[in-house]
Amino acid sequence: MTTSTSATTAQRDPRPTAAARPARWAADAVAALREGARLRLDYSAQSLWRVDRVIDGIRREDAPYAAVETVLRGLGAYAGEVIVRQTGAEWWSSGGDHWVRTPDGRLWDPMEEARRCFTGDGSLRLLCRDATAGG
């Protein structure tokens, strides 16, 4: 009997496939803010204060949504990664949308919350607080 070496030697991604894109978006946002604004983000809940302020600054500049959509997606993904790392949550995706599912079964949409922040009606810091508080 022969065994396939490709199955045993293939590297396995330790994170679910649904996490790949949001994790990349978050990492891109961290790098962009570090390089462009000299702002360091450490995936802590406290860092979301700074992220909310960044989004507030973008809103006050009256930037059109289309011009900042990718930035907001990255900042929302960053908030989602904070929740994932603090609670052991998982990224879920369907139809191109991504959510965070906390261990208590609740679903959170940090990218939508970033969009709400941009309109002045949301907070990634408060989303994280609620998501990490338990059900």
mmCIF file of N, CA and C in Angstrom:
data_model
loop_
_atom_site.group_PDB
_atom_site.id
_atom_site.type_symbol
_atom_site.label_atom_id
_atom_site.label_comp_id
_atom_site.label_asym_id
_atom_site.label_seq_id
_atom_site.Cartn_x
_atom_site.Cartn_y
_atom_site.Cartn_z
ATOM 1 N N MET A 1 0.859 -1.173 0.000
ATOM 2 C CA MET A 1 0.000 0.000 0.000
ATOM 3 C C MET A 1 0.903 1.234 0.000
ATOM 4 N N THR A 2 0.590 2.177 -0.864
ATOM 5 C CA THR A 2 1.378 3.404 -0.937
ATOM 6 C C THR A 2 0.581 4.548 -0.348
ATOM 7 N N THR A 3 1.305 5.490 0.211
ATOM 8 C CA THR A 3 0.649 6.684 0.744
ATOM 9 C C THR A 3 1.103 7.894 -0.040
ATOM 10 N N SER A 4 0.253 8.834 -0.111
ATOM 11 C CA SER A 4 0.563 10.052 -0.846
ATOM 12 C C SER A 4 1.388 10.978 0.039
ATOM 13 N N THR A 5 2.570 11.318 -0.451
ATOM 14 C CA THR A 5 3.416 12.218 0.325
ATOM 15 C C THR A 5 2.934 13.654 0.215
ATOM 16 N N SER A 6 2.208 13.977 -0.841
ATOM 17 C CA SER A 6 1.744 15.367 -0.982
ATOM 18 C C SER A 6 0.769 15.737 0.124
ATOM 19 N N ALA A 7 -0.034 14.793 0.570
ATOM 20 C CA ALA A 7 -0.991 15.082 1.627
ATOM 21 C C ALA A 7 -0.283 15.257 2.970
ATOM 22 N N THR A 8 0.803 14.532 3.162
ATOM 23 C CA THR A 8 1.478 14.621 4.451
ATOM 24 C C THR A 8 2.479 15.753 4.506
ATOM 25 N N THR A 9 2.959 16.209 3.356
ATOM 26 C CA THR A 9 3.949 17.280 3.374
ATOM 27 C C THR A 9 3.348 18.659 3.133
ATOM 28 N N ALA A 10 2.082 18.701 2.764
ATOM 29 C CA ALA A 10 1.455 20.004 2.495
ATOM 30 C C ALA A 10 1.365 20.803 3.789
ATOM 31 N N GLN A 11 1.700 22.074 3.681
ATOM 32 C CA GLN A 11 1.584 22.967 4.830
ATOM 33 C C GLN A 11 0.108 23.254 5.070
ATOM 34 N N ARG A 12 -0.291 23.240 6.305
ATOM 35 C CA ARG A 12 -1.672 23.566 6.640
ATOM 36 C C ARG A 12 -1.705 24.947 7.267
ATOM 37 N N ASP A 13 -2.602 25.791 6.752
ATOM 38 C CA ASP A 13 -2.788 27.122 7.321
ATOM 39 C C ASP A 13 -3.457 26.939 8.684
ATOM 40 N N PRO A 14 -2.868 27.491 9.748
ATOM 41 C CA PRO A 14 -3.455 27.300 11.063
ATOM 42 C C PRO A 14 -4.776 28.049 11.253
ATOM 43 N N ARG A 15 -5.105 28.988 10.352
ATOM 44 C CA ARG A 15 -6.341 29.734 10.469
ATOM 45 C C ARG A 15 -7.309 29.308 9.383
ATOM 46 N N PRO A 16 -8.589 29.398 9.658
ATOM 47 C CA PRO A 16 -9.571 29.040 8.635
ATOM 48 C C PRO A 16 -9.432 29.910 7.387
ATOM 49 N N THR A 17 -9.853 29.368 6.258
ATOM 50 C CA THR A 17 -9.776 30.087 4.988
ATOM 51 C C THR A 17 -10.491 31.436 5.072
ATOM 52 N N ALA A 18 -11.586 31.493 5.796
ATOM 53 C CA ALA A 18 -12.345 32.743 5.909
ATOM 54 C C ALA A 18 -11.513 33.855 6.532
ATOM 55 N N ALA A 19 -10.469 33.505 7.279
ATOM 56 C CA ALA A 19 -9.654 34.508 7.965
ATOM 57 C C ALA A 19 -8.579 35.102 7.070
ATOM 58 N N ALA A 20 -8.259 34.452 5.971
ATOM 59 C CA ALA A 20 -7.106 34.874 5.165
ATOM 60 C C ALA A 20 -7.239 36.313 4.670
ATOM 61 N N ARG A 21 -8.354 36.637 4.062
ATOM 62 C CA ARG A 21 -8.501 37.990 3.510
ATOM 63 C C ARG A 21 -8.583 39.058 4.594
ATOM 64 N N PRO A 22 -9.450 38.912 5.619
ATOM 65 C CA PRO A 22 -9.494 39.949 6.647
ATOM 66 C C PRO A 22 -8.168 40.096 7.396
ATOM 67 N N ALA A 23 -7.469 39.013 7.637
ATOM 68 C CA ALA A 23 -6.170 39.109 8.316
ATOM 69 C C ALA A 23 -5.190 39.904 7.462
ATOM 70 N N ARG A 24 -5.236 39.712 6.145
ATOM 71 C CA ARG A 24 -4.362 40.462 5.235
ATOM 72 C C ARG A 24 -4.755 41.936 5.206
ATOM 73 N N TRP A 25 -6.067 42.209 5.149
ATOM 74 C CA TRP A 25 -6.538 43.599 5.150
ATOM 75 C C TRP A 25 -6.088 44.305 6.428
ATOM 76 N N ALA A 26 -6.193 43.604 7.563
ATOM 77 C CA ALA A 26 -5.778 44.184 8.838
ATOM 78 C C ALA A 26 -4.281 44.473 8.838
ATOM 79 N N ALA A 27 -3.491 43.515 8.371
ATOM 80 C CA ALA A 27 -2.035 43.710 8.329
ATOM 81 C C ALA A 27 -1.668 44.866 7.409
ATOM 82 N N ASP A 28 -2.363 44.995 6.296
ATOM 83 C CA ASP A 28 -2.114 46.114 5.381
ATOM 84 C C ASP A 28 -2.435 47.451 6.054
ATOM 85 N N ALA A 29 -3.535 47.498 6.811
ATOM 86 C CA ALA A 29 -3.916 48.730 7.507
ATOM 87 C C ALA A 29 -2.867 49.092 8.564
ATOM 88 N N VAL A 30 -2.388 48.087 9.294
ATOM 89 C CA VAL A 30 -1.358 48.326 10.314
ATOM 90 C C VAL A 30 -0.107 48.902 9.654
ATOM 91 N N ALA A 31 0.310 48.297 8.543
ATOM 92 C CA ALA A 31 1.514 48.766 7.839
ATOM 93 C C ALA A 31 1.314 50.178 7.294
ATOM 94 N N ALA A 32 0.153 50.448 6.713
ATOM 95 C CA ALA A 32 -0.111 51.772 6.133
ATOM 96 C C ALA A 32 -0.091 52.858 7.213
ATOM 97 N N LEU A 33 -0.699 52.593 8.358
ATOM 98 C CA LEU A 33 -0.707 53.597 9.422
ATOM 99 C C LEU A 33 0.673 53.764 10.044
ATOM 100 N N ARG A 34 1.421 52.688 10.106
ATOM 101 C CA ARG A 34 2.788 52.791 10.643
ATOM 102 C C ARG A 34 3.642 53.644 9.722
ATOM 103 N N GLU A 35 3.538 53.411 8.412
ATOM 104 C CA GLU A 35 4.358 54.152 7.450
ATOM 105 C C GLU A 35 3.835 55.561 7.201
ATOM 106 N N GLY A 36 2.528 55.690 6.996
ATOM 107 C CA GLY A 36 1.965 56.979 6.612
ATOM 108 C C GLY A 36 1.736 57.930 7.764
ATOM 109 N N ALA A 37 1.225 57.419 8.879
ATOM 110 C CA ALA A 37 0.872 58.282 10.004
ATOM 111 C C ALA A 37 1.790 58.080 11.208
ATOM 112 N N ARG A 38 2.754 57.196 11.062
ATOM 113 C CA ARG A 38 3.667 56.866 12.164
ATOM 114 C C ARG A 38 2.888 56.446 13.416
ATOM 115 N N LEU A 39 1.821 55.698 13.175
ATOM 116 C CA LEU A 39 0.949 55.217 14.235
ATOM 117 C C LEU A 39 1.131 53.709 14.359
ATOM 118 N N ARG A 40 1.482 53.255 15.524
ATOM 119 C CA ARG A 40 1.695 51.821 15.740
ATOM 120 C C ARG A 40 0.444 51.209 16.364
ATOM 121 N N LEU A 41 -0.012 50.149 15.734
ATOM 122 C CA LEU A 41 -1.164 49.411 16.241
ATOM 123 C C LEU A 41 -0.682 48.032 16.689
ATOM 124 N N ASP A 42 -1.114 47.610 17.868
ATOM 125 C CA ASP A 42 -0.605 46.373 18.456
ATOM 126 C C ASP A 42 -1.669 45.294 18.667
ATOM 127 N N TYR A 43 -2.801 45.418 18.023
ATOM 128 C CA TYR A 43 -3.893 44.454 18.129
ATOM 129 C C TYR A 43 -4.462 44.377 19.542
ATOM 130 N N SER A 44 -4.374 45.469 20.288
ATOM 131 C CA SER A 44 -4.986 45.524 21.615
ATOM 132 C C SER A 44 -6.306 46.287 21.524
ATOM 133 N N ALA A 45 -7.180 46.040 22.490
ATOM 134 C CA ALA A 45 -8.446 46.773 22.532
ATOM 135 C C ALA A 45 -8.195 48.268 22.686
ATOM 136 N N GLN A 46 -7.155 48.630 23.432
ATOM 137 C CA GLN A 46 -6.843 50.039 23.636
ATOM 138 C C GLN A 46 -6.473 50.735 22.326
ATOM 139 N N SER A 47 -5.867 50.007 21.404
ATOM 140 C CA SER A 47 -5.471 50.612 20.130
ATOM 141 C C SER A 47 -6.674 51.046 19.299
ATOM 142 N N LEU A 48 -7.847 50.502 19.600
ATOM 143 C CA LEU A 48 -9.037 50.872 18.839
ATOM 144 C C LEU A 48 -9.490 52.304 19.133
ATOM 145 N N TRP A 49 -9.064 52.882 20.255
ATOM 146 C CA TRP A 49 -9.293 54.314 20.490
ATOM 147 C C TRP A 49 -8.643 55.104 19.357
ATOM 148 N N ARG A 50 -7.398 54.742 19.052
ATOM 149 C CA ARG A 50 -6.667 55.449 17.995
ATOM 150 C C ARG A 50 -7.316 55.230 16.641
ATOM 151 N N VAL A 51 -7.784 54.022 16.388
ATOM 152 C CA VAL A 51 -8.423 53.723 15.103
ATOM 153 C C VAL A 51 -9.704 54.547 14.947
ATOM 154 N N ASP A 52 -10.500 54.620 16.004
ATOM 155 C CA ASP A 52 -11.700 55.465 15.944
ATOM 156 C C ASP A 52 -11.336 56.916 15.640
ATOM 157 N N ARG A 53 -10.255 57.407 16.246
ATOM 158 C CA ARG A 53 -9.823 58.790 15.985
ATOM 159 C C ARG A 53 -9.342 58.970 14.545
ATOM 160 N N VAL A 54 -8.665 57.969 14.004
ATOM 161 C CA VAL A 54 -8.225 58.036 12.605
ATOM 162 C C VAL A 54 -9.440 58.157 11.685
ATOM 163 N N ILE A 55 -10.440 57.309 11.921
ATOM 164 C CA ILE A 55 -11.650 57.348 11.085
ATOM 165 C C ILE A 55 -12.360 58.690 11.255
ATOM 166 N N ASP A 56 -12.413 59.202 12.475
ATOM 167 C CA ASP A 56 -13.026 60.519 12.707
ATOM 168 C C ASP A 56 -12.294 61.601 11.916
ATOM 169 N N GLY A 57 -10.967 61.527 11.895
ATOM 170 C CA GLY A 57 -10.183 62.495 11.126
ATOM 171 C C GLY A 57 -10.463 62.410 9.637
ATOM 172 N N ILE A 58 -10.602 61.197 9.131
ATOM 173 C CA ILE A 58 -10.919 61.002 7.709
ATOM 174 C C ILE A 58 -12.289 61.612 7.405
ATOM 175 N N ARG A 59 -13.250 61.373 8.299
ATOM 176 C CA ARG A 59 -14.606 61.905 8.096
ATOM 177 C C ARG A 59 -14.584 63.435 8.081
ATOM 178 N N ARG A 60 -13.834 64.036 8.996
ATOM 179 C CA ARG A 60 -13.779 65.498 9.069
ATOM 180 C C ARG A 60 -13.130 66.118 7.844
ATOM 181 N N GLU A 61 -12.334 65.349 7.112
ATOM 182 C CA GLU A 61 -11.729 65.848 5.868
ATOM 183 C C GLU A 61 -12.701 65.803 4.705
ATOM 184 N N ASP A 62 -13.922 65.317 4.955
ATOM 185 C CA ASP A 62 -14.959 65.207 3.925
ATOM 186 C C ASP A 62 -14.516 64.371 2.732
ATOM 187 N N ALA A 63 -13.740 63.346 2.983
ATOM 188 C CA ALA A 63 -13.316 62.444 1.905
ATOM 189 C C ALA A 63 -14.533 61.671 1.401
ATOM 190 N N PRO A 64 -14.661 61.508 0.090
ATOM 191 C CA PRO A 64 -15.762 60.696 -0.421
ATOM 192 C C PRO A 64 -15.565 59.232 -0.018
ATOM 193 N N TYR A 65 -16.668 58.552 0.273
ATOM 194 C CA TYR A 65 -16.600 57.162 0.721
ATOM 195 C C TYR A 65 -15.795 56.299 -0.245
ATOM 196 N N ALA A 66 -16.006 56.470 -1.530
ATOM 197 C CA ALA A 66 -15.302 55.647 -2.525
ATOM 198 C C ALA A 66 -13.782 55.778 -2.396
ATOM 199 N N ALA A 67 -13.319 56.953 -1.970
ATOM 200 C CA ALA A 67 -11.877 57.177 -1.847
ATOM 201 C C ALA A 67 -11.283 56.507 -0.615
ATOM 202 N N VAL A 68 -12.102 56.209 0.386
ATOM 203 C CA VAL A 68 -11.590 55.647 1.639
ATOM 204 C C VAL A 68 -12.141 54.253 1.939
ATOM 205 N N GLU A 69 -12.898 53.701 1.031
ATOM 206 C CA GLU A 69 -13.540 52.397 1.249
ATOM 207 C C GLU A 69 -12.535 51.313 1.630
ATOM 208 N N THR A 70 -11.413 51.246 0.924
ATOM 209 C CA THR A 70 -10.411 50.219 1.200
ATOM 210 C C THR A 70 -9.765 50.432 2.565
ATOM 211 N N VAL A 71 -9.509 51.675 2.925
ATOM 212 C CA VAL A 71 -8.944 51.987 4.235
ATOM 213 C C VAL A 71 -9.909 51.569 5.335
ATOM 214 N N LEU A 72 -11.174 51.900 5.167
ATOM 215 C CA LEU A 72 -12.176 51.541 6.170
ATOM 216 C C LEU A 72 -12.306 50.027 6.296
ATOM 217 N N ARG A 73 -12.259 49.322 5.177
ATOM 218 C CA ARG A 73 -12.308 47.855 5.219
ATOM 219 C C ARG A 73 -11.135 47.314 6.029
ATOM 220 N N GLY A 74 -9.948 47.873 5.803
ATOM 221 C CA GLY A 74 -8.770 47.428 6.541
ATOM 222 C C GLY A 74 -8.863 47.729 8.025
ATOM 223 N N LEU A 75 -9.384 48.896 8.380
ATOM 224 C CA LEU A 75 -9.518 49.246 9.792
ATOM 225 C C LEU A 75 -10.596 48.405 10.471
ATOM 226 N N GLY A 76 -11.654 48.094 9.737
ATOM 227 C CA GLY A 76 -12.666 47.184 10.273
ATOM 228 C C GLY A 76 -12.096 45.790 10.478
ATOM 229 N N ALA A 77 -11.317 45.326 9.508
ATOM 230 C CA ALA A 77 -10.678 44.014 9.633
ATOM 231 C C ALA A 77 -9.714 44.000 10.819
ATOM 232 N N TYR A 78 -9.025 45.111 11.029
ATOM 233 C CA TYR A 78 -8.130 45.219 12.180
ATOM 234 C C TYR A 78 -8.926 45.032 13.479
ATOM 235 N N ALA A 79 -10.056 45.715 13.591
ATOM 236 C CA ALA A 79 -10.894 45.567 14.788
ATOM 237 C C ALA A 79 -11.365 44.123 14.934
ATOM 238 N N GLY A 80 -11.712 43.503 13.820
ATOM 239 C CA GLY A 80 -12.109 42.095 13.863
ATOM 240 C C GLY A 80 -10.977 41.205 14.359
ATOM 241 N N GLU A 81 -9.771 41.490 13.914
ATOM 242 C CA GLU A 81 -8.605 40.722 14.370
ATOM 243 C C GLU A 81 -8.363 40.922 15.862
ATOM 244 N N VAL A 82 -8.616 42.123 16.366
ATOM 245 C CA VAL A 82 -8.489 42.359 17.808
ATOM 246 C C VAL A 82 -9.466 41.444 18.552
ATOM 247 N N ILE A 83 -10.700 41.378 18.079
ATOM 248 C CA ILE A 83 -11.720 40.529 18.712
ATOM 249 C C ILE A 83 -11.311 39.058 18.617
ATOM 250 N N VAL A 84 -10.857 38.633 17.442
ATOM 251 C CA VAL A 84 -10.433 37.240 17.244
ATOM 252 C C VAL A 84 -9.331 36.882 18.230
ATOM 253 N N ARG A 85 -8.348 37.732 18.341
ATOM 254 C CA ARG A 85 -7.199 37.438 19.205
ATOM 255 C C ARG A 85 -7.550 37.482 20.689
ATOM 256 N N GLN A 86 -8.511 38.310 21.065
ATOM 257 C CA GLN A 86 -8.860 38.420 22.482
ATOM 258 C C GLN A 86 -9.843 37.353 22.948
ATOM 259 N N THR A 87 -10.674 36.866 22.028
ATOM 260 C CA THR A 87 -11.747 35.960 22.461
ATOM 261 C C THR A 87 -11.633 34.556 21.900
ATOM 262 N N GLY A 88 -10.724 34.333 20.954
ATOM 263 C CA GLY A 88 -10.683 33.036 20.292
ATOM 264 C C GLY A 88 -11.786 32.904 19.249
ATOM 265 N N ALA A 89 -12.300 34.048 18.800
ATOM 266 C CA ALA A 89 -13.363 34.060 17.784
ATOM 267 C C ALA A 89 -12.806 33.565 16.451
ATOM 268 N N GLU A 90 -13.701 33.391 15.475
ATOM 269 C CA GLU A 90 -13.320 32.963 14.135
ATOM 270 C C GLU A 90 -13.937 33.893 13.108
ATOM 271 N N TRP A 91 -13.227 34.053 11.991
ATOM 272 C CA TRP A 91 -13.796 34.769 10.849
ATOM 273 C C TRP A 91 -14.719 33.822 10.114
ATOM 274 N N TRP A 92 -15.853 34.342 9.682
ATOM 275 C CA TRP A 92 -16.802 33.629 8.831
ATOM 276 C C TRP A 92 -17.007 34.467 7.586
ATOM 277 N N SER A 93 -17.254 33.811 6.460
ATOM 278 C CA SER A 93 -17.523 34.567 5.239
ATOM 279 C C SER A 93 -18.593 33.879 4.422
ATOM 280 N N SER A 94 -19.304 34.714 3.666
ATOM 281 C CA SER A 94 -20.339 34.230 2.761
ATOM 282 C C SER A 94 -20.612 35.328 1.748
ATOM 283 N N GLY A 95 -20.588 34.969 0.490
ATOM 284 C CA GLY A 95 -20.916 35.932 -0.559
ATOM 285 C C GLY A 95 -20.032 37.160 -0.573
ATOM 286 N N GLY A 96 -18.789 37.020 -0.148
ATOM 287 C CA GLY A 96 -17.875 38.152 -0.143
ATOM 288 C C GLY A 96 -17.914 38.989 1.125
ATOM 289 N N ASP A 97 -18.873 38.728 2.002
ATOM 290 C CA ASP A 97 -18.948 39.439 3.285
ATOM 291 C C ASP A 97 -18.187 38.642 4.336
ATOM 292 N N HIS A 98 -17.653 39.341 5.330
ATOM 293 C CA HIS A 98 -16.891 38.696 6.395
ATOM 294 C C HIS A 98 -17.405 39.162 7.747
ATOM 295 N N TRP A 99 -17.549 38.218 8.665
ATOM 296 C CA TRP A 99 -17.981 38.505 10.028
ATOM 297 C C TRP A 99 -17.059 37.789 10.995
ATOM 298 N N VAL A 100 -17.131 38.218 12.231
ATOM 299 C CA VAL A 100 -16.437 37.540 13.310
ATOM 300 C C VAL A 100 -17.494 36.835 14.155
ATOM 301 N N ARG A 101 -17.249 35.552 14.408
ATOM 302 C CA ARG A 101 -18.154 34.786 15.271
ATOM 303 C C ARG A 101 -17.420 34.509 16.579
ATOM 304 N N THR A 102 -17.932 35.087 17.662
ATOM 305 C CA THR A 102 -17.315 34.892 18.964
ATOM 306 C C THR A 102 -17.705 33.517 19.513
ATOM 307 N N PRO A 103 -16.946 32.999 20.469
ATOM 308 C CA PRO A 103 -17.218 31.653 20.992
ATOM 309 C C PRO A 103 -18.637 31.464 21.524
ATOM 310 N N ASP A 104 -19.309 32.548 21.913
ATOM 311 C CA ASP A 104 -20.691 32.433 22.402
ATOM 312 C C ASP A 104 -21.709 32.361 21.262
ATOM 313 N N GLY A 105 -21.223 32.362 20.010
ATOM 314 C CA GLY A 105 -22.095 32.205 18.851
ATOM 315 C C GLY A 105 -22.577 33.497 18.220
ATOM 316 N N ARG A 106 -22.262 34.639 18.824
ATOM 317 C CA ARG A 106 -22.717 35.903 18.250
ATOM 318 C C ARG A 106 -21.861 36.270 17.040
ATOM 319 N N LEU A 107 -22.496 36.933 16.059
ATOM 320 C CA LEU A 107 -21.804 37.402 14.858
ATOM 321 C C LEU A 107 -21.632 38.907 14.934
ATOM 322 N N TRP A 108 -20.454 39.365 14.502
ATOM 323 C CA TRP A 108 -20.108 40.783 14.521
ATOM 324 C C TRP A 108 -19.611 41.170 13.139
ATOM 325 N N ASP A 109 -19.921 42.389 12.707
ATOM 326 C CA ASP A 109 -19.518 42.866 11.388
ATOM 327 C C ASP A 109 -18.629 44.102 11.554
ATOM 328 N N PRO A 110 -17.339 43.890 11.799
ATOM 329 C CA PRO A 110 -16.462 45.042 12.046
ATOM 330 C C PRO A 110 -16.256 45.928 10.823
ATOM 331 N N MET A 111 -16.349 45.378 9.600
ATOM 332 C CA MET A 111 -16.207 46.229 8.416
ATOM 333 C C MET A 111 -17.401 47.180 8.300
ATOM 334 N N GLU A 112 -18.591 46.685 8.602
ATOM 335 C CA GLU A 112 -19.776 47.546 8.595
ATOM 336 C C GLU A 112 -19.666 48.592 9.709
ATOM 337 N N GLU A 113 -19.123 48.197 10.844
ATOM 338 C CA GLU A 113 -18.963 49.161 11.940
ATOM 339 C C GLU A 113 -17.982 50.261 11.556
ATOM 340 N N ALA A 114 -16.937 49.919 10.808
ATOM 341 C CA ALA A 114 -15.996 50.946 10.323
ATOM 342 C C ALA A 114 -16.719 51.923 9.394
ATOM 343 N N ARG A 115 -17.605 51.396 8.543
ATOM 344 C CA ARG A 115 -18.397 52.271 7.663
ATOM 345 C C ARG A 115 -19.298 53.184 8.507
ATOM 346 N N ARG A 116 -19.885 52.611 9.555
ATOM 347 C CA ARG A 116 -20.730 53.415 10.453
ATOM 348 C C ARG A 116 -19.910 54.484 11.156
ATOM 349 N N CYS A 117 -18.691 54.151 11.543
ATOM 350 C CA CYS A 117 -17.797 55.158 12.156
ATOM 351 C C CYS A 117 -17.581 56.316 11.201
ATOM 352 N N PHE A 118 -17.410 55.987 9.936
ATOM 353 C CA PHE A 118 -17.171 57.015 8.922
ATOM 354 C C PHE A 118 -18.363 57.959 8.791
ATOM 355 N N THR A 119 -19.561 57.446 9.036
ATOM 356 C CA THR A 119 -20.748 58.302 8.975
ATOM 357 C C THR A 119 -21.024 58.981 10.314
ATOM 358 N N GLY A 120 -20.189 58.724 11.324
ATOM 359 C CA GLY A 120 -20.357 59.342 12.626
ATOM 360 C C GLY A 120 -21.304 58.600 13.535
ATOM 361 N N ASP A 121 -21.603 57.343 13.205
ATOM 362 C CA ASP A 121 -22.610 56.592 13.945
ATOM 363 C C ASP A 121 -22.091 55.242 14.421
ATOM 364 N N GLY A 122 -20.814 55.132 14.726
ATOM 365 C CA GLY A 122 -20.288 53.849 15.167
ATOM 366 C C GLY A 122 -18.994 54.018 15.924
ATOM 367 N N SER A 123 -18.494 52.915 16.472
ATOM 368 C CA SER A 123 -17.229 52.921 17.192
ATOM 369 C C SER A 123 -16.653 51.514 17.196
ATOM 370 N N LEU A 124 -15.471 51.371 16.642
ATOM 371 C CA LEU A 124 -14.804 50.068 16.669
ATOM 372 C C LEU A 124 -14.397 49.700 18.095
ATOM 373 N N ARG A 125 -14.059 50.676 18.891
ATOM 374 C CA ARG A 125 -13.709 50.429 20.290
ATOM 375 C C ARG A 125 -14.901 49.845 21.036
ATOM 376 N N LEU A 126 -16.076 50.432 20.836
ATOM 377 C CA LEU A 126 -17.273 49.941 21.522
ATOM 378 C C LEU A 126 -17.711 48.589 20.979
ATOM 379 N N LEU A 127 -17.545 48.359 19.694
ATOM 380 C CA LEU A 127 -17.848 47.054 19.114
ATOM 381 C C LEU A 127 -16.986 45.983 19.789
ATOM 382 N N CYS A 128 -15.703 46.263 19.923
ATOM 383 C CA CYS A 128 -14.793 45.326 20.564
ATOM 384 C C CYS A 128 -15.183 45.100 22.019
ATOM 385 N N ARG A 129 -15.513 46.171 22.711
ATOM 386 C CA ARG A 129 -15.934 46.040 24.116
ATOM 387 C C ARG A 129 -17.139 45.117 24.236
ATOM 388 N N ASP A 130 -18.121 45.330 23.359
ATOM 389 C CA ASP A 130 -19.330 44.500 23.405
ATOM 390 C C ASP A 130 -19.038 43.049 23.020
ATOM 391 N N ALA A 131 -18.195 42.861 22.018
ATOM 392 C CA ALA A 131 -17.896 41.509 21.543
ATOM 393 C C ALA A 131 -17.073 40.714 22.552
ATOM 394 N N THR A 132 -16.242 41.390 23.317
ATOM 395 C CA THR A 132 -15.385 40.686 24.264
ATOM 396 C C THR A 132 -16.036 40.560 25.639
ATOM 397 N N ALA A 133 -17.195 41.180 25.828
ATOM 398 C CA ALA A 133 -17.873 41.143 27.122
ATOM 399 C C ALA A 133 -18.583 39.814 27.375
ATOM 400 N N GLY A 134 -18.807 39.026 26.336
ATOM 401 C CA GLY A 134 -19.529 37.773 26.503
ATOM 402 C C GLY A 134 -21.012 37.991 26.319
ATOM 403 N N GLY A 135 -21.740 36.907 26.215
ATOM 404 C CA GLY A 135 -23.167 36.991 25.901
ATOM 405 C C GLY A 135 -24.045 36.962 27.067
#
